[in-house]
Short mmCIF file of C-alpha atoms and ligand atoms in Angstrom, two decimals:
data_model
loop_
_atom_site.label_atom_id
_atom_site.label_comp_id
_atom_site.label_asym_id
_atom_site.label_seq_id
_atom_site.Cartn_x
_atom_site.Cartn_y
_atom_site.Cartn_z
CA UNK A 6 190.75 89.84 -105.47
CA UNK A 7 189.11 92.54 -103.56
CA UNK A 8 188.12 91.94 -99.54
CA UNK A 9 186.87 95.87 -99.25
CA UNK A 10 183.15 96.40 -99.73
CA UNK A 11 182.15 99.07 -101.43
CA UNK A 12 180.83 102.78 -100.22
CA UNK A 13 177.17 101.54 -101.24
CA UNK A 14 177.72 98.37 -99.30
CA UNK A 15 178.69 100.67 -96.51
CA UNK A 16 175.67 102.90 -96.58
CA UNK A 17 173.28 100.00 -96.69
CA UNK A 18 174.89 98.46 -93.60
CA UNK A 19 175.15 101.62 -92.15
CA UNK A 20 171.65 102.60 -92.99
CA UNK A 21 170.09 99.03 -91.33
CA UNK A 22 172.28 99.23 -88.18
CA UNK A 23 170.59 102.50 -87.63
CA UNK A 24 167.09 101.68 -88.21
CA UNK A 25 166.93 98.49 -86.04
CA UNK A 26 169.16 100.30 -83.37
CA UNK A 27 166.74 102.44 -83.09
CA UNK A 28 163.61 100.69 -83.42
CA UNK A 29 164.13 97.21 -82.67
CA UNK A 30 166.49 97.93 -78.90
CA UNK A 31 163.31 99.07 -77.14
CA UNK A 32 160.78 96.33 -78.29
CA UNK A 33 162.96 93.50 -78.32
CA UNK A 34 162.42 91.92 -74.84
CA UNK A 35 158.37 92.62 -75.02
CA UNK A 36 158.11 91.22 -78.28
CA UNK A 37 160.23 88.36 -77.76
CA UNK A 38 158.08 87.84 -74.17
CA UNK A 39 155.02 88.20 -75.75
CA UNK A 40 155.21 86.02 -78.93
CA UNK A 41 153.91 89.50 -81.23
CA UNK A 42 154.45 90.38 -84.29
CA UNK A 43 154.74 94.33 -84.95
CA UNK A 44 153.46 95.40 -87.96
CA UNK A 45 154.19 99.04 -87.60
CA UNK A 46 157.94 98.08 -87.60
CA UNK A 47 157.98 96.26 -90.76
CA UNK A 48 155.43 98.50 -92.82
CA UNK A 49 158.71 101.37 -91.61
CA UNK A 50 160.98 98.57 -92.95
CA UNK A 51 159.30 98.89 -96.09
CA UNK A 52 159.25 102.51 -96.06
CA UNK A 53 163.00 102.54 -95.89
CA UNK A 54 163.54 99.56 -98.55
CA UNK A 55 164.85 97.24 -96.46
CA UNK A 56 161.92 94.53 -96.98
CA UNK A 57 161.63 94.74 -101.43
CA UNK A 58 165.60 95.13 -101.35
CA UNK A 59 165.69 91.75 -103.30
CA UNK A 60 162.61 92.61 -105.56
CA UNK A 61 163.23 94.13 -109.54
CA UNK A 62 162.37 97.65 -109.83
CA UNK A 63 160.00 96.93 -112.19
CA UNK A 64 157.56 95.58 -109.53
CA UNK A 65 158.53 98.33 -106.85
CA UNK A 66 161.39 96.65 -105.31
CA UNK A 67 165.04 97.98 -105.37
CA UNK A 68 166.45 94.98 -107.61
CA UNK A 69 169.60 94.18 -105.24
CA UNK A 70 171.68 91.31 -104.66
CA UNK A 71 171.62 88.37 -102.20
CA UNK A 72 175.07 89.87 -100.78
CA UNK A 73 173.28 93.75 -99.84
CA UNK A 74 170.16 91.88 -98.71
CA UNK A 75 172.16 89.62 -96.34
CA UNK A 76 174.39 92.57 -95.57
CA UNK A 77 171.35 94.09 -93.79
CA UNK A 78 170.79 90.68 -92.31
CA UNK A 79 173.25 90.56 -90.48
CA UNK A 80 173.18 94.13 -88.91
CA UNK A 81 169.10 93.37 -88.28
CA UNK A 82 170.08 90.02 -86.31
CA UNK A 83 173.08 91.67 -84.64
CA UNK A 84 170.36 93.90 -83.17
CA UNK A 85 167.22 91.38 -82.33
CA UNK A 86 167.03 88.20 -84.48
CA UNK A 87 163.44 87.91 -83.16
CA UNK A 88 162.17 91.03 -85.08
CA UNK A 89 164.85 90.82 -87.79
CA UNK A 90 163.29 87.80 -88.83
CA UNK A 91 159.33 89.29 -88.43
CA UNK A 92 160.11 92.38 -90.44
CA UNK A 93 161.86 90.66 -93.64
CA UNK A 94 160.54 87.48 -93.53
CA UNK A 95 156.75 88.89 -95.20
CA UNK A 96 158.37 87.97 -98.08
CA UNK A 97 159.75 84.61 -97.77
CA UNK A 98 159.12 82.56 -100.84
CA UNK A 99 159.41 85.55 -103.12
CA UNK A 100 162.03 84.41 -104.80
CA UNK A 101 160.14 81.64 -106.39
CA UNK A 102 157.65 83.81 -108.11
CA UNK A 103 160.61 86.16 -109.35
CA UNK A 104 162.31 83.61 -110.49
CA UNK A 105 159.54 80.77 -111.97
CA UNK A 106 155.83 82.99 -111.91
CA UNK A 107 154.49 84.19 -114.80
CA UNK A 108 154.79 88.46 -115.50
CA UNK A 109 151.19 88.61 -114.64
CA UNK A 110 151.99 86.79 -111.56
CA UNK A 111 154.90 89.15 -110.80
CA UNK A 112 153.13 92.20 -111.18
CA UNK A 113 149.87 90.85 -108.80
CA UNK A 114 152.12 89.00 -106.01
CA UNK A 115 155.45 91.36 -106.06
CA UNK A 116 154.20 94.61 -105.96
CA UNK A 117 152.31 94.53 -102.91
CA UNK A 118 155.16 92.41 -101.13
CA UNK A 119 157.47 95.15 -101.79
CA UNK A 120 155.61 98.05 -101.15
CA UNK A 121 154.37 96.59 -97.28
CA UNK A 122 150.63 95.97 -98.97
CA UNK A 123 150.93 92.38 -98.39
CA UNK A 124 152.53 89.70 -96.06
CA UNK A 125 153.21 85.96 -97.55
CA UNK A 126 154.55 82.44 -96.15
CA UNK A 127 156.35 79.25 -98.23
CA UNK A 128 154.77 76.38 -97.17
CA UNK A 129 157.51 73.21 -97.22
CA UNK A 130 157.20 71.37 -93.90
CA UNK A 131 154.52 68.54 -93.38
CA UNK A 132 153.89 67.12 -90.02
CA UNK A 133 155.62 63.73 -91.34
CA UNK A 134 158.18 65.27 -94.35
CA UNK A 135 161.13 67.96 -92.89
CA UNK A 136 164.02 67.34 -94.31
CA UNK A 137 163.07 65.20 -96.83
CA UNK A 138 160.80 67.42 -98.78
CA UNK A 139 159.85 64.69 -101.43
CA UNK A 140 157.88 63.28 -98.84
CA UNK A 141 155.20 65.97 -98.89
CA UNK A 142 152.06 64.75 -99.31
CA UNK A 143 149.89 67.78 -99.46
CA UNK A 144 148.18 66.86 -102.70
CA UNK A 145 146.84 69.17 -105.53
CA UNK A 146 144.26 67.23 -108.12
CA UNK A 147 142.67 69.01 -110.99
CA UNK A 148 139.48 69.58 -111.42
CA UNK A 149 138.03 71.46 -114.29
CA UNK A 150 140.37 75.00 -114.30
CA UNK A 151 141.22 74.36 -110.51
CA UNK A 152 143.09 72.85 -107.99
CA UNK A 153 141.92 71.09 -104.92
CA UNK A 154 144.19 71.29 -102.19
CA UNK A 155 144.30 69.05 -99.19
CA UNK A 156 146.82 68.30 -96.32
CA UNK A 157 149.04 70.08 -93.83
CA UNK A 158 151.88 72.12 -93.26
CA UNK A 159 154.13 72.44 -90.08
CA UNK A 160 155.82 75.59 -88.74
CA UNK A 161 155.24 78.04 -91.57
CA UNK A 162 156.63 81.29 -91.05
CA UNK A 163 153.82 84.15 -91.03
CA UNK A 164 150.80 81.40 -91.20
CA UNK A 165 148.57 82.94 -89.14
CA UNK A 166 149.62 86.43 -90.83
CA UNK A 167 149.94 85.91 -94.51
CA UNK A 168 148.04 87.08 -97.23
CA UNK A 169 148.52 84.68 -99.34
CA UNK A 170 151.30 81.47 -98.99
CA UNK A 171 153.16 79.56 -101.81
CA UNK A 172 152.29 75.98 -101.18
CA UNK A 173 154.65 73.01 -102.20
CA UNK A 174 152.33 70.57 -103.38
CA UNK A 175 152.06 67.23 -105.14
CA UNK A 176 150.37 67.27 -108.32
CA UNK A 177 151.80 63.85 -109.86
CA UNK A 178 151.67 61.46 -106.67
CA UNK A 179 152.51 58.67 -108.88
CA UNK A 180 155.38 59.96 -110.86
CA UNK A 181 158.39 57.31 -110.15
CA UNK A 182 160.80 59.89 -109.55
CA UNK A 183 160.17 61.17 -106.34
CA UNK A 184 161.82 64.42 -107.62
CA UNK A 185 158.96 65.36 -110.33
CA UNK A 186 156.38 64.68 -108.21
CA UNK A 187 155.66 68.40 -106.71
CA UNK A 188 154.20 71.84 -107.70
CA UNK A 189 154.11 75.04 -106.25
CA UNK A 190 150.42 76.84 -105.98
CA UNK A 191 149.37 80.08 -104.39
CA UNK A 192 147.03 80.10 -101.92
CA UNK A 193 145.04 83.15 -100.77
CA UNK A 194 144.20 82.87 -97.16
CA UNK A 195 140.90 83.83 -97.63
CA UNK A 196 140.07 81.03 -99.10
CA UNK A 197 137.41 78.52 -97.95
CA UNK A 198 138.68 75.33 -96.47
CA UNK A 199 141.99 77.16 -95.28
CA UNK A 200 143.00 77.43 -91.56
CA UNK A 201 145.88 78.32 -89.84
CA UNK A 202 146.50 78.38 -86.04
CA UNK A 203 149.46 80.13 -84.31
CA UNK A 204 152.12 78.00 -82.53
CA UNK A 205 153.05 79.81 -79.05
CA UNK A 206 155.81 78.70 -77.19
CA UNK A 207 158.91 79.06 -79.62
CA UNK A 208 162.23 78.24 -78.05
CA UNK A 209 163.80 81.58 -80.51
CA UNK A 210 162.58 84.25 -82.92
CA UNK A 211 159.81 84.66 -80.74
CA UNK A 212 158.80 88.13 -81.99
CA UNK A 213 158.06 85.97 -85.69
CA UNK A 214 154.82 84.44 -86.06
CA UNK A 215 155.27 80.54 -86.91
CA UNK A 216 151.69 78.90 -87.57
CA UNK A 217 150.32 75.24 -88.67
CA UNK A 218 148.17 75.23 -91.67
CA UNK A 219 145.53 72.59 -92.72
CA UNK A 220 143.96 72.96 -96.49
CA UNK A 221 140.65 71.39 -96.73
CA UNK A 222 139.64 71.26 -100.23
CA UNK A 223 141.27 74.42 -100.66
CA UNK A 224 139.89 75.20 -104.83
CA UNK A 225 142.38 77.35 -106.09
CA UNK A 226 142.40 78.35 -110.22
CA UNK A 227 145.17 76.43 -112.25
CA UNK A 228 146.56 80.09 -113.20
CA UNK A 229 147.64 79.77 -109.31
CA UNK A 230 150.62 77.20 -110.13
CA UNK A 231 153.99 78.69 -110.20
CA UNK A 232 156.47 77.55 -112.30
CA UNK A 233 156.28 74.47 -114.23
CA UNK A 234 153.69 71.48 -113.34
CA UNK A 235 156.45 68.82 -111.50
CA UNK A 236 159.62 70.97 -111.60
CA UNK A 237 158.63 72.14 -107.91
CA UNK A 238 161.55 70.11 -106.08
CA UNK A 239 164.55 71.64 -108.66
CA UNK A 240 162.77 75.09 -107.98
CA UNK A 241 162.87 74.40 -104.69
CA UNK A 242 166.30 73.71 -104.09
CA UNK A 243 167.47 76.75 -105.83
CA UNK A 244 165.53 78.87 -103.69
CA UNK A 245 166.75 77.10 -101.14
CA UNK A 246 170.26 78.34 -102.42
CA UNK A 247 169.61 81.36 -102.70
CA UNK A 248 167.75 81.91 -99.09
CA UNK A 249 170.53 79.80 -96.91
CA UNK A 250 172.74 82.59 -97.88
CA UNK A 251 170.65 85.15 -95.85
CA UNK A 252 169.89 82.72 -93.16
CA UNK A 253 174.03 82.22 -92.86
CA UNK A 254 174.12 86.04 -92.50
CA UNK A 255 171.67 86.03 -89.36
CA UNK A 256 174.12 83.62 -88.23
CA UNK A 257 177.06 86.10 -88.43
CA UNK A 258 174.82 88.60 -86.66
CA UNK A 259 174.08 86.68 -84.02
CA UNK A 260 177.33 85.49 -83.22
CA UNK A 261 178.81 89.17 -83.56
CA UNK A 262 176.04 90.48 -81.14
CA UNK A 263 177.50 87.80 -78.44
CA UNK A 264 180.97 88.84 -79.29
CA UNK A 265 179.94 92.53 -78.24
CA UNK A 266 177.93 91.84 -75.29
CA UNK A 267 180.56 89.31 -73.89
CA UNK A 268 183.38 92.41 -74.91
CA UNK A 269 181.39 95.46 -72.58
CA UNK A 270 180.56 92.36 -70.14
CA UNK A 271 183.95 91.31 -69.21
CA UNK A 272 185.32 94.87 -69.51
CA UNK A 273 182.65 95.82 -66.67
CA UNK A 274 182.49 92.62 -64.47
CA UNK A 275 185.47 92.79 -61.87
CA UNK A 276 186.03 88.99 -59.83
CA UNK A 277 189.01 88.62 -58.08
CA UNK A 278 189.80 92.27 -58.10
CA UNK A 279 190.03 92.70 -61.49
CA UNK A 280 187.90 92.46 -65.01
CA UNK A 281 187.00 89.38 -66.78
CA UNK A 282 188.45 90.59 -69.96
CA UNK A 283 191.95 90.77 -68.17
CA UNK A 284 192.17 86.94 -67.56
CA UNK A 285 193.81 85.06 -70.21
CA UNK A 286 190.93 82.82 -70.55
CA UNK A 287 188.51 85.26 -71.52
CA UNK A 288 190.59 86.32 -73.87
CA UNK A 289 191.24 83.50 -75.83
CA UNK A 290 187.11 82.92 -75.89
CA UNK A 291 187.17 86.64 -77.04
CA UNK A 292 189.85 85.61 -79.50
CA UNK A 293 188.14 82.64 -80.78
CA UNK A 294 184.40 84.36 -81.49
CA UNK A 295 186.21 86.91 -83.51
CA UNK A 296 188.18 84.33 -85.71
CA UNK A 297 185.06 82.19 -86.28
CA UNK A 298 182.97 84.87 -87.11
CA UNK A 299 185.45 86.40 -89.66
CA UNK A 300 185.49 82.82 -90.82
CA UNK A 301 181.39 82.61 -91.16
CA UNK A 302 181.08 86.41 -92.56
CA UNK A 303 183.54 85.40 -95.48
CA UNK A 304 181.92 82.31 -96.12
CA UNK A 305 178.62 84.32 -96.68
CA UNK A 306 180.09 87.02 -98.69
CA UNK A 307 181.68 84.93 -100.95
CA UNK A 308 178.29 82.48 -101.53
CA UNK A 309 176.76 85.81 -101.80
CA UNK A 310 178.74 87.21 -104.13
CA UNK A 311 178.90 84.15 -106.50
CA UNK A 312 175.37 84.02 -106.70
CA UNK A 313 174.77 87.64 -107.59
CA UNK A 314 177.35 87.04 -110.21
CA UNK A 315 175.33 83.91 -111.78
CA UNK A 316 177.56 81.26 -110.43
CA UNK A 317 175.40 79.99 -107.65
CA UNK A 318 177.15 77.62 -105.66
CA UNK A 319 175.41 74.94 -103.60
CA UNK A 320 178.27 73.29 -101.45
CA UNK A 321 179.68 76.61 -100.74
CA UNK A 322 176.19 77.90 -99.49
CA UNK A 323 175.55 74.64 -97.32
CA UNK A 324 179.34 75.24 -95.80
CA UNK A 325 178.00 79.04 -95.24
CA UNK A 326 174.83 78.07 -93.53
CA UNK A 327 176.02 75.23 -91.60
CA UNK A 328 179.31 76.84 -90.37
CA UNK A 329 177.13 79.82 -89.63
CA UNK A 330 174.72 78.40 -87.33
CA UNK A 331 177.39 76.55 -85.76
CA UNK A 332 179.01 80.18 -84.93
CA UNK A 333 175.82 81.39 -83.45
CA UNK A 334 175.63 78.84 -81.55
CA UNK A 335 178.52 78.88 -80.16
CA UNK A 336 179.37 82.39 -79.49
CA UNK A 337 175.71 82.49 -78.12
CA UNK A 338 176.70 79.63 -75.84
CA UNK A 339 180.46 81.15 -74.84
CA UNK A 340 178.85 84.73 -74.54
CA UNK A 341 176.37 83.39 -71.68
CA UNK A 342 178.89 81.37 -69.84
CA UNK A 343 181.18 84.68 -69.73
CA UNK A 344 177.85 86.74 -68.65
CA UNK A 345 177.75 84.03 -65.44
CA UNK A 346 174.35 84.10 -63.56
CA UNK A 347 173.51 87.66 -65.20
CA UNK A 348 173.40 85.67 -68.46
CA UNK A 349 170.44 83.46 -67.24
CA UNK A 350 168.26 86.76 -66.85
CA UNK A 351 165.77 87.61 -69.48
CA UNK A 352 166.46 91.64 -69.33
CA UNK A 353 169.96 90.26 -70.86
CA UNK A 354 170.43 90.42 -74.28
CA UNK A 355 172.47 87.13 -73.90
CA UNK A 356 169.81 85.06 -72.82
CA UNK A 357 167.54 85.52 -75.94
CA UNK A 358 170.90 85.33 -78.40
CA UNK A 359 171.43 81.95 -76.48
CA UNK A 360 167.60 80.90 -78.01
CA UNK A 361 167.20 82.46 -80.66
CA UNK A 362 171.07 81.02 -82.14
CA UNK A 363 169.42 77.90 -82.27
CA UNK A 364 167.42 78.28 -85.11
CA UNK A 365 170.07 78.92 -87.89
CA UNK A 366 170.64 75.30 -87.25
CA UNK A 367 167.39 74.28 -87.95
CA UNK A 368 165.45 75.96 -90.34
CA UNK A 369 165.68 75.65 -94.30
CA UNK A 370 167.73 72.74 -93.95
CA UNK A 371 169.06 71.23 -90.70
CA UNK A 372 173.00 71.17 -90.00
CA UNK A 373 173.09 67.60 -90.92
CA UNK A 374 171.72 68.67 -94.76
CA UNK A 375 173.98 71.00 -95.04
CA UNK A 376 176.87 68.79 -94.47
CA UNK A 377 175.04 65.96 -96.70
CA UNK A 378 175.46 68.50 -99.39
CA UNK A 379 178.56 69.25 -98.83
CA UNK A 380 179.99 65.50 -98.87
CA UNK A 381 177.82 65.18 -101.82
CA UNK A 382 180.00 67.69 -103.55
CA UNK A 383 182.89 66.25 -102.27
CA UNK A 384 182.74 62.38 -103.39
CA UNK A 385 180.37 63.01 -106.82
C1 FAD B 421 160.72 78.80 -86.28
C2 FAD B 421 160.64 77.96 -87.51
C3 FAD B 421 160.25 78.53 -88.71
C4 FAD B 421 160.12 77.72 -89.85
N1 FAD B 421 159.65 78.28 -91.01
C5 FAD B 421 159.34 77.46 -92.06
C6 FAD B 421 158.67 77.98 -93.21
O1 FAD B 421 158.40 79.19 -93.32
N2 FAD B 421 158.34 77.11 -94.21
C7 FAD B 421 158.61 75.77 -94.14
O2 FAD B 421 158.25 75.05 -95.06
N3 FAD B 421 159.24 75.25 -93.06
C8 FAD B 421 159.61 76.06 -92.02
N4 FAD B 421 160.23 75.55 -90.90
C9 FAD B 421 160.51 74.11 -90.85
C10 FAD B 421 162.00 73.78 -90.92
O3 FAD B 421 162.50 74.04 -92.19
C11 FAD B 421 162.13 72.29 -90.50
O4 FAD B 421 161.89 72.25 -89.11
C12 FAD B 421 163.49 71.71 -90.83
O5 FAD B 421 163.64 71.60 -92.23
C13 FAD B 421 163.70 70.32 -90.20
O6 FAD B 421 162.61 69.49 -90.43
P1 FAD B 421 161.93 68.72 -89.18
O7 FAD B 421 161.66 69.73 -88.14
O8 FAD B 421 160.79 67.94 -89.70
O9 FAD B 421 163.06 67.78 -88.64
P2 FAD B 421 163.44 66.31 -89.18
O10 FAD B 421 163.58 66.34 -90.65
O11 FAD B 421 162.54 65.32 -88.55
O12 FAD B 421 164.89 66.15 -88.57
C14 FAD B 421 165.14 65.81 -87.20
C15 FAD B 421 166.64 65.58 -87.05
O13 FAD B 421 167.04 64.49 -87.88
C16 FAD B 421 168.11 64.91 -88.72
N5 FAD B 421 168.05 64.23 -90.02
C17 FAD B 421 167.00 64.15 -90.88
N6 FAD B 421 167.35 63.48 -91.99
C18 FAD B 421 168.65 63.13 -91.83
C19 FAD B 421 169.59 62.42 -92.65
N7 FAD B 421 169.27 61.96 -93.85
N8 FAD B 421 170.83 62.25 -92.16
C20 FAD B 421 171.18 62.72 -90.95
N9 FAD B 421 170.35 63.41 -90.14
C21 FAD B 421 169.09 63.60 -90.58
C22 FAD B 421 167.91 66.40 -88.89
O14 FAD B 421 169.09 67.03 -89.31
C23 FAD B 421 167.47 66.79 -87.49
O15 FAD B 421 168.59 66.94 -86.67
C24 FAD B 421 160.42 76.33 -89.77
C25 FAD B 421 160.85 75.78 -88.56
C26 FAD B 421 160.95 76.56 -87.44
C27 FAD B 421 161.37 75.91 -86.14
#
């Protein structure tokens, strides 16, 4: 067993803790205030190859694992989760076309992902079907050598932005098993009887555009279907795997970024005549941050590192995400509480950590899910 990362590993996180030091610090609280997305920053995420880090080579990606992509993860969210999130997530749902589209598929979709020529969303969430997925009822019917799409998504990351969005749809309504009954189908956003609107008013991750979509017989060609006709639930719950990973590592970053504010806080902040950091208390919430996060980083690595290595592991992702989120959350929470009324201010960093923690508890599968899976694991 080996706990050291390599030199590579090193320069990556090296190399991503410098480029959103440097170009995230400034924007964060504008961006975050004003709900934008900033496209300049992730076309010179591209640039550097943070955003096709996951992508093959062959279609102008870098081809590298789950464990370097979260690595940089991690140091993005340490730094503003808000933009982290706009800059990487352009290609959420690429994994399903790597891993189920066809090579002419690849080569059209990929490329352009990797190289900052194109921005996508996965479309999952209904209005009435969350965490149970199987309940989607956006339906896909054939019609000569199309689809027609109708129905609605909720909360789909880069809506209003996207080129083109992966769509989880229902092609065999009537199939018994609830678990054959969806498809995934690409939908470019220019097409009629598609519509998107911006939600405003995020509680986190404001900086990431989150939109509603509505398909109105959206007529899509048949070549548009990803992967195979019904398999779109399995499909989904490995990419689901795979992505939970990365999500855990926003969790670590979060958490680590209110271990180091509430460290130069209570260093600073004398009550009493003395610093924060000198009473025992603060220690032991000092103490405790660093212990869980060590805890949640090793969780991720090693779900990371099993994956890369083909021996994906879902209980061991679902105890990374959940256990992650719960660390954000927390730290987030104790980081505020140590930052007192200074803590409630926006122009502190706490404050948006404190919002935007809350999200690696809800998004691609709730804390609850994760621990369903879990248990599922244990008693099968
Ligand atoms: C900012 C943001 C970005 C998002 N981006 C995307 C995206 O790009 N694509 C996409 O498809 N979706 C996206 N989502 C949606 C997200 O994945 C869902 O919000 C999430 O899966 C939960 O679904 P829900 O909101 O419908 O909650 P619900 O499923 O209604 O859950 C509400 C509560 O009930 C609990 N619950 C549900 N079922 C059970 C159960 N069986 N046992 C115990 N408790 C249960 C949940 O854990 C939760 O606490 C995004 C959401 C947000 C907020």
């Amino acid at each position: 067993m080996d706990f050291e990362l390599s030199k590579e590993h090193k320069d990556i996180i090296n190399a991503a803790r410098e480029f959103a030091v440097g170009e995230f610090t400034d924007r964060a609280q504008e961006l975050d205030r004003d709900e934008t997305f900033d496209p300049e920053l992730w076309k010179k995420a591209c640039e550097l190859g943070f955003v096709g880090m996951y992508i093959p080579e062959e279609y102008g990606g870098s081809g590298m694992g789950l464990l370097e992509c979260s690595l940089v993860m991690e140091e993005f969210w340490a730094v503003d989760a808000g933009i982290g999130a706009a800059v990487v997530a352009p290609i959420f749902g690429a994994d399903i076309i790597n891993l189920y589209g066809t090579e002419q598929q690849k080569k059209k979709y990929l490329s352009p992902l990797a190289e900052g020529r194109a921005i996508m969303g996965a479309a999952i969430t209904e209005p009435d079907a969350g965490s149970d997925v199987t309940a989607a009822t956006t339906t896909a019917v054939k019609d000569g050598e199309d689809y027609i799409i109708n129905g609605s998504k909720m909360f789909i990351t880069n809506g209003s932005i996207a080129d083109f969005i992966i769509v989880f749809c229902q092609t065999d309504p009537e199939n018994p098993d609830r678990h054959r009954r969806h498809s995934w189908i690409v939908v470019e956003t220019d097409t009629e009887g598609f519509e998107a609107n911006k939600l405003h008013g995020k509680l986190g991750i404001r900086a990431c555009d989150t939109a509603e979509l509505s398909f109105s017989n959206v007529r899509v060609p048949v070549g548009n279907l990803v992967g195979k006709e019904g398999a779109g639930f399995k499909e989904l719950m490995v990419f689901f795997d795979m992505s939970r990973i990365v999500v855990a590592a926003m969790g670590v970053g979060i958490a680590r970024a209110a271990l180091e504010e509430s460290i130069k806080h209570t260093k600073k902040r004398r009550q009493f005549g003395m610093p924060l950091a000198t009473f025992q208390i603060t220690q032991f919430k000092l103490a405790e941050m660093a212990t869980k996060i060590k805890a949640a980083r090793n969780l991720y690595y090693e779900a990371a590192w099993k994956a890369d290595n083909g021996m994906l592991d879902p209980e061991l992702v679902a105890m990374a995400k959940w256990y992650a989120g719960k660390t954000a959350v927390q730290c987030a929470d104790e980081a505020l509480q140590m930052h007192g009324g200074y803590g409630f201010l926006d122009e502190y960093k706490v404050q948006r950590l404190y919002r935007d923690a809350k999200i690696v508890e809800i998004y691609e599968g709730t804390t609850e899910i994760e621990k369903l899976i879990i248990a599922r694991g244990l008693l099968k």
